């Protein structure tokens, strides 16, 4: 039997255009009736959210690449020598399940704008073809098998991703790199009780699917990290991601143009992920609760008041705990700020930011932890520790500053003398600043 494409080409060459469409539809219908094959289309996106079956097929098929595959992609991480493979576009992968022969094909379709020379985006999909008599087996047994294998592979060979937004053809899309930040709860220079509270909260969240469902809440958790620069907010985010094995989405609000774009960007994030909005006090106009207006039009005189061209604070809050918050499961949203006093109370209430975590200056306990990591040959005991801990209690030194001093030498005698000198200089500078501020206040009064 001739292929439908051959018959359609023949019909196009000998039949006038007005009746071509009807005949082409009839040929496709007849070919479908006569064919023994059935094809399932698995699109990358279902509406505005990523299709979980597509994601599973992408990982699963990477393990099915065999000698007959002509082209495929290979990658690995800098820490892992293991090679990971994935299917290249338009390649076919054969698979067998309970004596059923199946054929996968990865298809990438370029979608064009009205101007045929400009490609605006791509549509990715998988085609799964098999004998139509096995339809029920494929739907009820094979695809669940693919999902189970995907979860097993993901759990065993998790390569976490750090996603950031890229502007492509005037559209914001997620791009990613492998996330290999070394920070863990064991390396954080913060109070042990605070660490324990965070770990307990994360464990409760991960196990809480049934609880969230029972009480009718979206399965998400909000954290606010606040404190001066250098106190370890980014390191804590990395430690949380490494603990949970979650991907991170780093969202720059200043790159978002409208509420609708914000919804599209946020709903395209995957489950079991952390969405981070750093320096929220700098990302939103907290003095104007109704409007955060970012125009991406080069013509500054073009003031469009249409809400589609505006990002509003209410649009952000609606995703955090409004109707859009239920689009996805097992997500963590983290805001960071250097100035919690500048934030709108609407961002702080329970249900949006469930846990407020203060990130403080370095404490004696934090210093000892840092010293144990950087100075492995002093057994966490040195004659200068007492002097350093006394200075730390009276100086606003961040963990980042202390780490910067400790990394300068492997010799404890040398580096700890430098730490003492650093803290003394900092103490003198802070005393001068306080004296200047008092003098300015007296003059003002």
CSV table of C-alpha atoms in Angstrom, one decimal:
chain,number,residue,atom,x,y,z
A,1,UNK,CA,0.0,0.0,0.0
A,2,UNK,CA,1.4,3.4,-1.0
A,3,UNK,CA,2.1,5.8,1.8
A,4,UNK,CA,-0.3,8.7,2.5
A,5,UNK,CA,2.3,11.2,1.6
A,6,UNK,CA,2.7,9.7,-1.9
A,7,UNK,CA,-1.0,9.6,-2.5
A,8,UNK,CA,-1.4,13.2,-1.2
A,9,UNK,CA,1.4,14.4,-3.5
A,10,UNK,CA,-0.3,12.6,-6.5
A,11,UNK,CA,-3.7,14.2,-5.6
A,12,UNK,CA,-2.1,17.6,-5.4
A,13,UNK,CA,-0.6,17.3,-8.9
A,14,UNK,CA,-3.7,16.3,-10.8
A,15,UNK,CA,-6.7,17.7,-8.9
A,16,UNK,CA,-7.7,21.3,-8.8
A,17,UNK,CA,-7.1,23.1,-5.5
A,18,UNK,CA,-10.8,23.6,-4.3
A,19,UNK,CA,-11.3,19.9,-4.0
A,20,UNK,CA,-7.8,18.9,-2.9
A,21,UNK,CA,-8.6,19.4,0.8
A,22,UNK,CA,-11.6,17.0,0.8
A,23,UNK,CA,-9.7,14.3,-1.0
A,24,UNK,CA,-6.6,14.7,1.2
A,25,UNK,CA,-8.8,14.3,4.3
A,26,UNK,CA,-10.4,11.2,2.8
A,27,UNK,CA,-7.0,9.7,1.9
A,28,UNK,CA,-5.8,10.2,5.5
A,29,UNK,CA,-8.9,8.6,6.9
A,30,UNK,CA,-8.7,5.6,4.6
A,31,UNK,CA,-5.1,5.1,5.4
A,32,UNK,CA,-5.8,5.2,9.1
A,33,UNK,CA,-8.5,2.5,8.7
A,34,UNK,CA,-6.2,0.2,6.7
A,35,UNK,CA,-3.1,0.7,8.8
A,36,UNK,CA,-2.3,-1.7,11.7
A,37,UNK,CA,-0.2,1.0,13.5
A,38,UNK,CA,-1.2,3.5,16.1
A,39,UNK,CA,0.7,6.5,17.1
A,40,UNK,CA,0.5,8.4,20.4
A,41,UNK,CA,1.7,12.0,20.4
A,42,UNK,CA,3.3,13.2,23.7
A,43,UNK,CA,3.7,17.0,23.6
A,44,UNK,CA,6.3,18.7,25.8
A,45,UNK,CA,3.6,21.0,27.2
A,46,UNK,CA,0.1,20.5,28.3
A,47,UNK,CA,-1.4,24.0,28.1
A,48,UNK,CA,1.1,26.1,29.9
A,49,UNK,CA,2.6,23.4,32.2
A,50,UNK,CA,5.2,20.9,31.2
A,51,UNK,CA,3.9,17.4,30.4
A,52,UNK,CA,5.3,15.0,33.0
A,53,UNK,CA,5.0,12.0,30.6
A,54,UNK,CA,7.2,13.9,28.1
A,55,UNK,CA,9.8,14.5,30.8
A,56,UNK,CA,9.7,10.9,31.8
A,57,UNK,CA,10.1,9.7,28.2
A,58,UNK,CA,13.1,12.0,27.7
A,59,UNK,CA,15.0,10.5,30.5
A,60,UNK,CA,13.8,6.9,29.9
A,61,UNK,CA,14.8,6.9,26.2
A,62,UNK,CA,18.3,8.0,27.1
A,63,UNK,CA,18.8,4.5,28.5
A,64,UNK,CA,17.5,2.8,25.4
A,65,UNK,CA,20.0,4.2,22.9
A,66,UNK,CA,21.5,1.2,21.1
A,67,UNK,CA,23.8,0.3,18.2
A,68,UNK,CA,21.1,1.2,15.6
A,69,UNK,CA,20.9,4.8,16.8
A,70,UNK,CA,22.7,7.0,14.3
A,71,UNK,CA,22.8,10.3,16.3
A,72,UNK,CA,22.4,11.1,20.0
A,73,UNK,CA,23.6,13.6,22.6
A,74,UNK,CA,26.1,12.9,25.4
A,75,UNK,CA,26.8,14.9,28.6
A,76,UNK,CA,28.2,14.6,32.1
A,77,UNK,CA,28.9,16.7,35.1
A,78,UNK,CA,32.3,18.0,36.2
A,79,UNK,CA,32.0,15.8,39.4
A,80,UNK,CA,30.7,12.7,37.8
A,81,UNK,CA,32.6,10.6,35.2
A,82,UNK,CA,29.4,8.8,34.2
A,83,UNK,CA,28.1,9.7,30.7
A,84,UNK,CA,24.4,10.5,30.2
A,85,UNK,CA,22.8,10.1,26.8
A,86,UNK,CA,19.7,11.7,25.3
A,87,UNK,CA,17.9,11.4,22.0
A,88,UNK,CA,18.6,13.8,19.2
A,89,UNK,CA,15.7,15.3,17.2
A,90,UNK,CA,14.2,13.2,14.4
A,91,UNK,CA,16.0,10.0,15.7
A,92,UNK,CA,14.1,6.8,16.3
A,93,UNK,CA,14.5,4.5,19.3
A,94,UNK,CA,13.1,0.9,19.4
A,95,UNK,CA,11.8,-0.6,22.6
A,96,UNK,CA,10.2,-3.9,23.6
A,97,UNK,CA,7.8,-4.4,26.4
A,98,UNK,CA,6.2,-7.9,27.1
A,99,UNK,CA,6.8,-8.9,23.5
A,100,UNK,CA,5.3,-5.7,22.2
A,101,UNK,CA,7.4,-3.9,19.7
A,102,UNK,CA,7.4,-0.1,20.1
A,103,UNK,CA,9.1,2.8,18.2
A,104,UNK,CA,9.8,6.2,19.6
A,105,UNK,CA,10.6,9.2,17.5
A,106,UNK,CA,11.7,12.6,18.9
A,107,UNK,CA,10.2,15.4,16.7
A,108,UNK,CA,11.2,19.1,16.9
A,109,UNK,CA,8.9,21.5,14.9
A,110,UNK,CA,9.9,25.0,14.2
A,111,UNK,CA,7.0,27.4,14.6
A,112,UNK,CA,7.2,30.5,12.5
A,113,UNK,CA,5.7,34.0,12.7
A,114,UNK,CA,3.7,35.6,9.9
A,115,UNK,CA,7.1,36.6,8.6
A,116,UNK,CA,8.4,33.2,7.3
A,117,UNK,CA,12.0,34.2,7.8
A,118,UNK,CA,11.7,34.6,11.5
A,119,UNK,CA,11.5,31.5,13.8
A,120,UNK,CA,9.8,32.5,17.0
A,121,UNK,CA,9.8,29.2,18.9
A,122,UNK,CA,10.0,25.4,18.7
A,123,UNK,CA,7.5,22.7,19.6
A,124,UNK,CA,9.0,19.4,20.9
A,125,UNK,CA,7.1,16.1,21.0
A,126,UNK,CA,7.6,12.4,21.1
A,127,UNK,CA,5.8,10.0,18.7
A,128,UNK,CA,5.2,6.5,20.1
A,129,UNK,CA,4.1,4.0,17.4
A,130,UNK,CA,2.9,0.4,18.0
A,131,UNK,CA,0.4,-2.2,16.7
A,132,UNK,CA,-3.0,-0.9,17.5
A,133,UNK,CA,-4.2,-4.2,19.1
A,134,UNK,CA,-1.8,-3.3,22.0
A,135,UNK,CA,-3.4,0.0,22.7
A,136,UNK,CA,-4.7,-0.9,26.2
A,137,UNK,CA,-1.5,-2.6,27.2
A,138,UNK,CA,0.5,0.4,26.1
A,139,UNK,CA,-1.7,2.9,28.0
A,140,UNK,CA,-2.3,0.8,31.1
A,141,UNK,CA,1.0,-1.0,31.5
A,142,UNK,CA,3.8,0.3,29.2
A,143,UNK,CA,3.5,4.1,29.9
A,144,UNK,CA,3.2,3.5,33.7
A,145,UNK,CA,6.4,1.4,33.3
A,146,UNK,CA,8.1,4.3,31.6
A,147,UNK,CA,7.1,6.6,34.5
A,148,UNK,CA,8.4,4.1,37.1
A,149,UNK,CA,11.7,3.7,35.3
A,150,UNK,CA,12.0,7.5,35.0
A,151,UNK,CA,11.5,8.0,38.7
A,152,UNK,CA,14.0,5.2,39.5
A,153,UNK,CA,16.6,6.8,37.2
A,154,UNK,CA,15.9,10.2,38.6
A,155,UNK,CA,16.3,9.1,42.2
A,156,UNK,CA,19.6,7.2,41.4
A,157,UNK,CA,21.3,9.6,39.0
A,158,UNK,CA,19.8,12.9,40.0
A,159,UNK,CA,21.6,15.8,38.3
A,160,UNK,CA,20.2,18.9,39.8
A,161,UNK,CA,19.7,21.9,37.6
A,162,UNK,CA,20.0,25.7,38.1
A,163,UNK,CA,17.6,27.5,35.9
A,164,UNK,CA,17.8,31.1,34.9
A,165,UNK,CA,15.6,33.1,32.5
A,166,UNK,CA,16.9,34.0,29.0
A,167,UNK,CA,15.3,36.4,26.7
A,168,UNK,CA,14.9,34.7,23.3
A,169,UNK,CA,13.1,36.5,20.4
A,170,UNK,CA,11.6,38.8,23.0
A,171,UNK,CA,10.3,35.9,25.0
A,172,UNK,CA,11.5,34.8,28.5
A,173,UNK,CA,12.4,31.1,28.6
A,174,UNK,CA,14.3,29.0,31.1
A,175,UNK,CA,17.8,27.9,30.4
A,176,UNK,CA,19.8,25.6,32.7
A,177,UNK,CA,23.2,24.5,33.9
A,178,UNK,CA,24.1,21.6,36.2
A,179,UNK,CA,23.9,22.7,39.8
A,180,UNK,CA,27.0,21.7,41.7
A,181,UNK,CA,27.2,24.0,44.6
A,182,UNK,CA,29.1,22.4,47.5
A,183,UNK,CA,27.1,24.0,50.3
A,184,UNK,CA,25.4,21.6,52.8
A,185,UNK,CA,23.8,22.0,56.2
A,186,UNK,CA,27.1,20.6,57.6
A,187,UNK,CA,29.1,23.5,56.1
A,188,UNK,CA,26.8,26.4,57.0
A,189,UNK,CA,28.1,28.7,59.7
A,190,UNK,CA,24.8,29.3,61.4
A,191,UNK,CA,23.3,28.4,64.8
A,192,UNK,CA,22.7,24.7,65.2
A,193,UNK,CA,19.2,25.1,66.6
A,194,UNK,CA,18.2,27.2,63.5
A,195,UNK,CA,19.7,24.5,61.2
A,196,UNK,CA,17.7,21.8,63.0
A,197,UNK,CA,14.5,23.8,62.8
A,198,UNK,CA,14.9,24.2,59.0
A,199,UNK,CA,15.7,20.5,58.4
A,200,UNK,CA,12.7,19.5,60.5
A,201,UNK,CA,10.5,21.8,58.5
A,202,UNK,CA,11.8,20.5,55.2
A,203,UNK,CA,11.3,16.9,56.3
A,204,UNK,CA,7.7,17.7,57.4
A,205,UNK,CA,7.0,19.4,54.1
A,206,UNK,CA,8.3,16.5,51.9
A,207,UNK,CA,6.2,14.0,53.9
A,208,UNK,CA,3.2,16.2,54.0
A,209,UNK,CA,1.4,15.5,50.7
A,210,UNK,CA,-1.6,13.8,52.4
A,211,UNK,CA,-1.7,16.6,55.0
A,212,UNK,CA,-1.9,19.3,52.4
A,213,UNK,CA,-4.5,17.5,50.5
A,214,UNK,CA,-6.6,16.8,53.5
A,215,UNK,CA,-6.7,20.4,54.6
A,216,UNK,CA,-7.2,21.7,51.1
A,217,UNK,CA,-3.9,23.6,50.6
A,218,UNK,CA,-1.5,23.7,47.7
A,219,UNK,CA,1.5,21.5,48.4
A,220,UNK,CA,4.1,24.3,48.7
A,221,UNK,CA,6.2,26.1,51.3
A,222,UNK,CA,7.4,29.6,51.5
A,223,UNK,CA,10.6,30.8,53.2
A,224,UNK,CA,11.9,34.3,53.8
A,225,UNK,CA,15.7,34.7,54.4
A,226,UNK,CA,16.6,38.1,55.7
A,227,UNK,CA,19.8,39.6,56.9
A,228,UNK,CA,22.8,41.7,55.8
A,229,UNK,CA,24.8,40.8,52.6
A,230,UNK,CA,27.3,38.1,53.2
A,231,UNK,CA,25.4,36.3,55.9
A,232,UNK,CA,24.9,33.1,53.9
A,233,UNK,CA,21.5,33.4,52.3
A,234,UNK,CA,22.5,32.0,48.9
A,235,UNK,CA,24.5,29.3,50.7
A,236,UNK,CA,21.4,28.3,52.7
A,237,UNK,CA,19.4,28.1,49.5
A,238,UNK,CA,22.0,25.8,48.0
A,239,UNK,CA,22.1,23.7,51.1
A,240,UNK,CA,18.3,23.2,51.0
A,241,UNK,CA,18.5,22.2,47.4
A,242,UNK,CA,21.3,19.7,48.0
A,243,UNK,CA,19.4,18.3,51.0
A,244,UNK,CA,16.2,17.8,49.1
A,245,UNK,CA,17.7,17.1,45.7
A,246,UNK,CA,15.5,19.8,44.1
A,247,UNK,CA,16.2,21.9,41.0
A,248,UNK,CA,16.5,25.6,41.5
A,249,UNK,CA,14.8,28.3,39.5
A,250,UNK,CA,16.4,31.7,39.9
A,251,UNK,CA,13.7,34.3,39.0
A,252,UNK,CA,14.7,37.8,38.2
A,253,UNK,CA,11.5,39.8,38.5
A,254,UNK,CA,13.0,42.8,36.7
A,255,UNK,CA,13.1,40.6,33.6
A,256,UNK,CA,9.3,39.9,33.7
A,257,UNK,CA,7.1,42.2,31.8
A,258,UNK,CA,3.5,41.3,32.8
A,259,UNK,CA,1.3,39.2,35.1
A,260,UNK,CA,0.5,36.9,32.3
A,261,UNK,CA,4.2,36.3,31.5
A,262,UNK,CA,4.9,35.8,35.2
A,263,UNK,CA,2.2,33.0,35.3
A,264,UNK,CA,3.6,31.4,32.2
A,265,UNK,CA,7.2,31.4,33.6
A,266,UNK,CA,6.2,30.1,37.0
A,267,UNK,CA,3.9,27.4,35.8
A,268,UNK,CA,6.6,26.1,33.5
A,269,UNK,CA,8.8,25.2,36.5
A,270,UNK,CA,8.7,21.5,37.5
A,271,UNK,CA,7.5,19.9,40.6
A,272,UNK,CA,10.0,19.1,43.3
A,273,UNK,CA,11.8,22.4,42.8
A,274,UNK,CA,12.8,25.6,44.6
A,275,UNK,CA,11.9,29.0,43.1
A,276,UNK,CA,14.2,31.7,44.4
A,277,UNK,CA,13.5,35.5,44.2
A,278,UNK,CA,16.5,37.2,45.5
A,279,UNK,CA,16.6,40.7,47.0
A,280,UNK,CA,12.8,41.0,46.8
A,281,UNK,CA,13.0,44.5,48.3
A,282,UNK,CA,15.0,45.6,45.2
A,283,UNK,CA,12.9,43.6,42.7
A,284,UNK,CA,9.5,45.1,43.4
A,285,UNK,CA,8.3,48.7,44.1
A,286,UNK,CA,7.3,48.1,47.7
A,287,UNK,CA,6.2,51.8,48.0
A,288,UNK,CA,3.4,51.2,45.4
A,289,UNK,CA,1.5,48.0,46.3
A,290,UNK,CA,-0.7,48.1,43.2
A,291,UNK,CA,1.9,48.5,40.4
A,292,UNK,CA,5.3,47.2,39.5
A,293,UNK,CA,5.7,48.5,36.0
A,294,UNK,CA,8.5,47.2,33.8
A,295,UNK,CA,8.3,48.4,30.2
A,296,UNK,CA,10.4,46.6,27.6
A,297,UNK,CA,9.5,49.0,24.8
A,298,UNK,CA,12.4,51.0,23.4
A,299,UNK,CA,10.1,53.9,22.9
A,300,UNK,CA,9.9,55.5,26.4
A,301,UNK,CA,7.1,57.8,25.3
A,302,UNK,CA,4.8,54.8,24.6
A,303,UNK,CA,2.9,54.5,27.9
A,304,UNK,CA,0.6,51.5,27.6
A,305,UNK,CA,-1.8,51.2,30.6
A,306,UNK,CA,-3.1,47.8,29.6
A,307,UNK,CA,-2.5,45.3,32.4
A,308,UNK,CA,-1.1,42.8,30.0
A,309,UNK,CA,2.0,45.1,29.8
A,310,UNK,CA,2.3,45.4,33.6
A,311,UNK,CA,3.6,43.3,36.4
A,312,UNK,CA,1.7,43.9,39.6
A,313,UNK,CA,2.4,42.9,43.2
A,314,UNK,CA,-1.0,41.3,43.3
A,315,UNK,CA,0.0,39.2,40.3
A,316,UNK,CA,3.0,37.9,42.3
A,317,UNK,CA,0.9,37.2,45.4
A,318,UNK,CA,-1.7,35.4,43.4
A,319,UNK,CA,0.9,32.8,42.4
A,320,UNK,CA,2.2,32.4,45.9
A,321,UNK,CA,-1.2,31.7,47.6
A,322,UNK,CA,-4.0,32.4,45.1
A,323,UNK,CA,-5.7,30.2,42.5
A,324,UNK,CA,-2.4,29.9,40.5
A,325,UNK,CA,-0.6,28.5,43.6
A,326,UNK,CA,-2.2,25.1,43.0
A,327,UNK,CA,-0.5,24.7,39.5
A,328,UNK,CA,2.1,22.2,40.6
A,329,UNK,CA,3.1,20.2,43.6
A,330,UNK,CA,6.0,20.0,46.0
A,331,UNK,CA,7.4,23.4,45.3
A,332,UNK,CA,9.3,25.7,47.6
A,333,UNK,CA,9.3,29.5,47.1
A,334,UNK,CA,12.2,31.4,48.7
A,335,UNK,CA,12.4,35.2,49.0
A,336,UNK,CA,15.7,36.8,50.2
A,337,UNK,CA,16.1,40.4,51.4
A,338,UNK,CA,18.7,42.5,53.1
A,339,UNK,CA,16.0,44.8,54.6
A,340,UNK,CA,12.9,43.0,55.9
A,341,UNK,CA,11.6,46.3,57.2
A,342,UNK,CA,11.1,47.5,53.7
A,343,UNK,CA,8.8,44.7,52.6
A,344,UNK,CA,5.1,45.1,52.2
A,345,UNK,CA,3.2,43.3,55.0
A,346,UNK,CA,1.3,41.5,52.3
A,347,UNK,CA,4.4,39.5,51.5
A,348,UNK,CA,5.1,38.5,55.0
A,349,UNK,CA,1.9,37.1,56.3
A,350,UNK,CA,1.5,33.3,57.0
A,351,UNK,CA,0.6,31.2,54.0
A,352,UNK,CA,2.9,33.2,51.8
A,353,UNK,CA,6.2,33.1,53.7
A,354,UNK,CA,5.6,30.3,56.2
A,355,UNK,CA,9.0,30.5,57.8
A,356,UNK,CA,11.1,33.6,58.4
A,357,UNK,CA,14.8,32.8,58.8
A,358,UNK,CA,17.1,35.5,60.2
A,359,UNK,CA,20.6,35.3,58.8
A,360,UNK,CA,22.9,36.9,61.3
A,361,UNK,CA,26.5,38.1,61.5
A,362,UNK,CA,29.1,35.5,62.4
A,363,UNK,CA,28.8,34.1,66.0
A,364,UNK,CA,31.5,32.4,68.1
A,365,UNK,CA,29.8,29.1,67.3
A,366,UNK,CA,29.8,29.9,63.6
A,367,UNK,CA,33.5,30.9,63.7
A,368,UNK,CA,34.4,27.5,65.3
A,369,UNK,CA,32.5,25.7,62.5
A,370,UNK,CA,34.3,27.7,59.8
A,371,UNK,CA,37.7,27.1,61.5
A,372,UNK,CA,37.1,23.4,61.6
A,373,UNK,CA,36.5,23.4,57.9
A,374,UNK,CA,39.3,25.7,56.8
A,375,UNK,CA,41.9,24.8,59.4
A,376,UNK,CA,41.8,21.0,59.5
A,377,UNK,CA,45.1,20.6,61.3
A,378,UNK,CA,44.4,22.6,64.5
A,379,UNK,CA,41.7,20.3,65.9
A,380,UNK,CA,39.4,23.3,66.6
A,381,UNK,CA,41.7,24.4,69.5
A,382,UNK,CA,44.1,27.3,69.3
A,383,UNK,CA,45.4,29.9,71.8
A,384,UNK,CA,43.8,32.8,69.7
A,385,UNK,CA,40.3,31.3,69.6
A,386,UNK,CA,39.3,33.0,72.9
A,387,UNK,CA,40.4,36.4,71.7
A,388,UNK,CA,38.7,36.0,68.3
A,389,UNK,CA,35.4,34.9,69.8
A,390,UNK,CA,35.5,37.9,72.2
A,391,UNK,CA,36.1,40.2,69.3
A,392,UNK,CA,33.3,38.6,67.2
A,393,UNK,CA,30.7,39.3,69.9
A,394,UNK,CA,31.4,43.0,69.5
A,395,UNK,CA,32.0,43.2,65.7
A,396,UNK,CA,29.5,42.9,62.8
A,397,UNK,CA,31.6,40.4,60.7
A,398,UNK,CA,29.7,38.3,58.2
A,399,UNK,CA,30.5,34.5,57.7
A,400,UNK,CA,31.6,35.4,54.2
A,401,UNK,CA,34.2,37.9,55.6
A,402,UNK,CA,35.4,35.4,58.1
A,403,UNK,CA,35.7,32.7,55.4
A,404,UNK,CA,37.6,35.1,53.3
A,405,UNK,CA,40.2,35.6,56.0
A,406,UNK,CA,40.5,31.9,57.0
A,407,UNK,CA,41.2,30.8,53.4
A,408,UNK,CA,44.3,32.9,53.1
A,409,UNK,CA,46.6,30.3,54.6
A,410,UNK,CA,46.7,26.7,55.8
A,411,UNK,CA,48.9,27.7,58.7
A,412,UNK,CA,46.7,28.3,61.8
A,413,UNK,CA,49.3,30.5,63.5
A,414,UNK,CA,49.5,32.8,60.5
A,415,UNK,CA,45.9,32.9,59.5
A,416,UNK,CA,44.4,33.4,63.0
A,417,UNK,CA,46.7,36.4,63.6
A,418,UNK,CA,45.3,37.9,60.4
A,419,UNK,CA,41.8,37.2,61.6
A,420,UNK,CA,42.5,39.0,64.9
A,421,UNK,CA,43.9,42.0,63.1
A,422,UNK,CA,41.0,42.0,60.7
A,423,UNK,CA,38.5,42.0,63.5
A,424,UNK,CA,40.4,44.8,65.4
A,425,UNK,CA,40.4,47.0,62.3
A,426,UNK,CA,36.7,46.4,61.8
A,427,UNK,CA,36.0,47.2,65.4
A,428,UNK,CA,37.9,50.5,65.1
A,429,UNK,CA,36.1,51.4,61.9
A,430,UNK,CA,32.7,50.6,63.5
A,431,UNK,CA,33.5,52.8,66.5
A,432,UNK,CA,34.4,55.7,64.3
A,433,UNK,CA,31.2,55.3,62.3
A,434,UNK,CA,29.1,55.3,65.5
A,435,UNK,CA,31.0,58.4,66.8
A,436,UNK,CA,30.3,60.2,63.5
A,437,UNK,CA,26.6,59.3,63.7
A,438,UNK,CA,26.3,60.5,67.2
A,439,UNK,CA,28.0,63.8,66.3
A,440,UNK,CA,25.6,64.3,63.3
A,441,UNK,CA,22.6,63.7,65.6
A,442,UNK,CA,23.9,66.3,68.1
A,443,UNK,CA,24.3,68.9,65.4
A,444,UNK,CA,20.9,68.2,64.0
A,445,UNK,CA,19.3,68.6,67.4
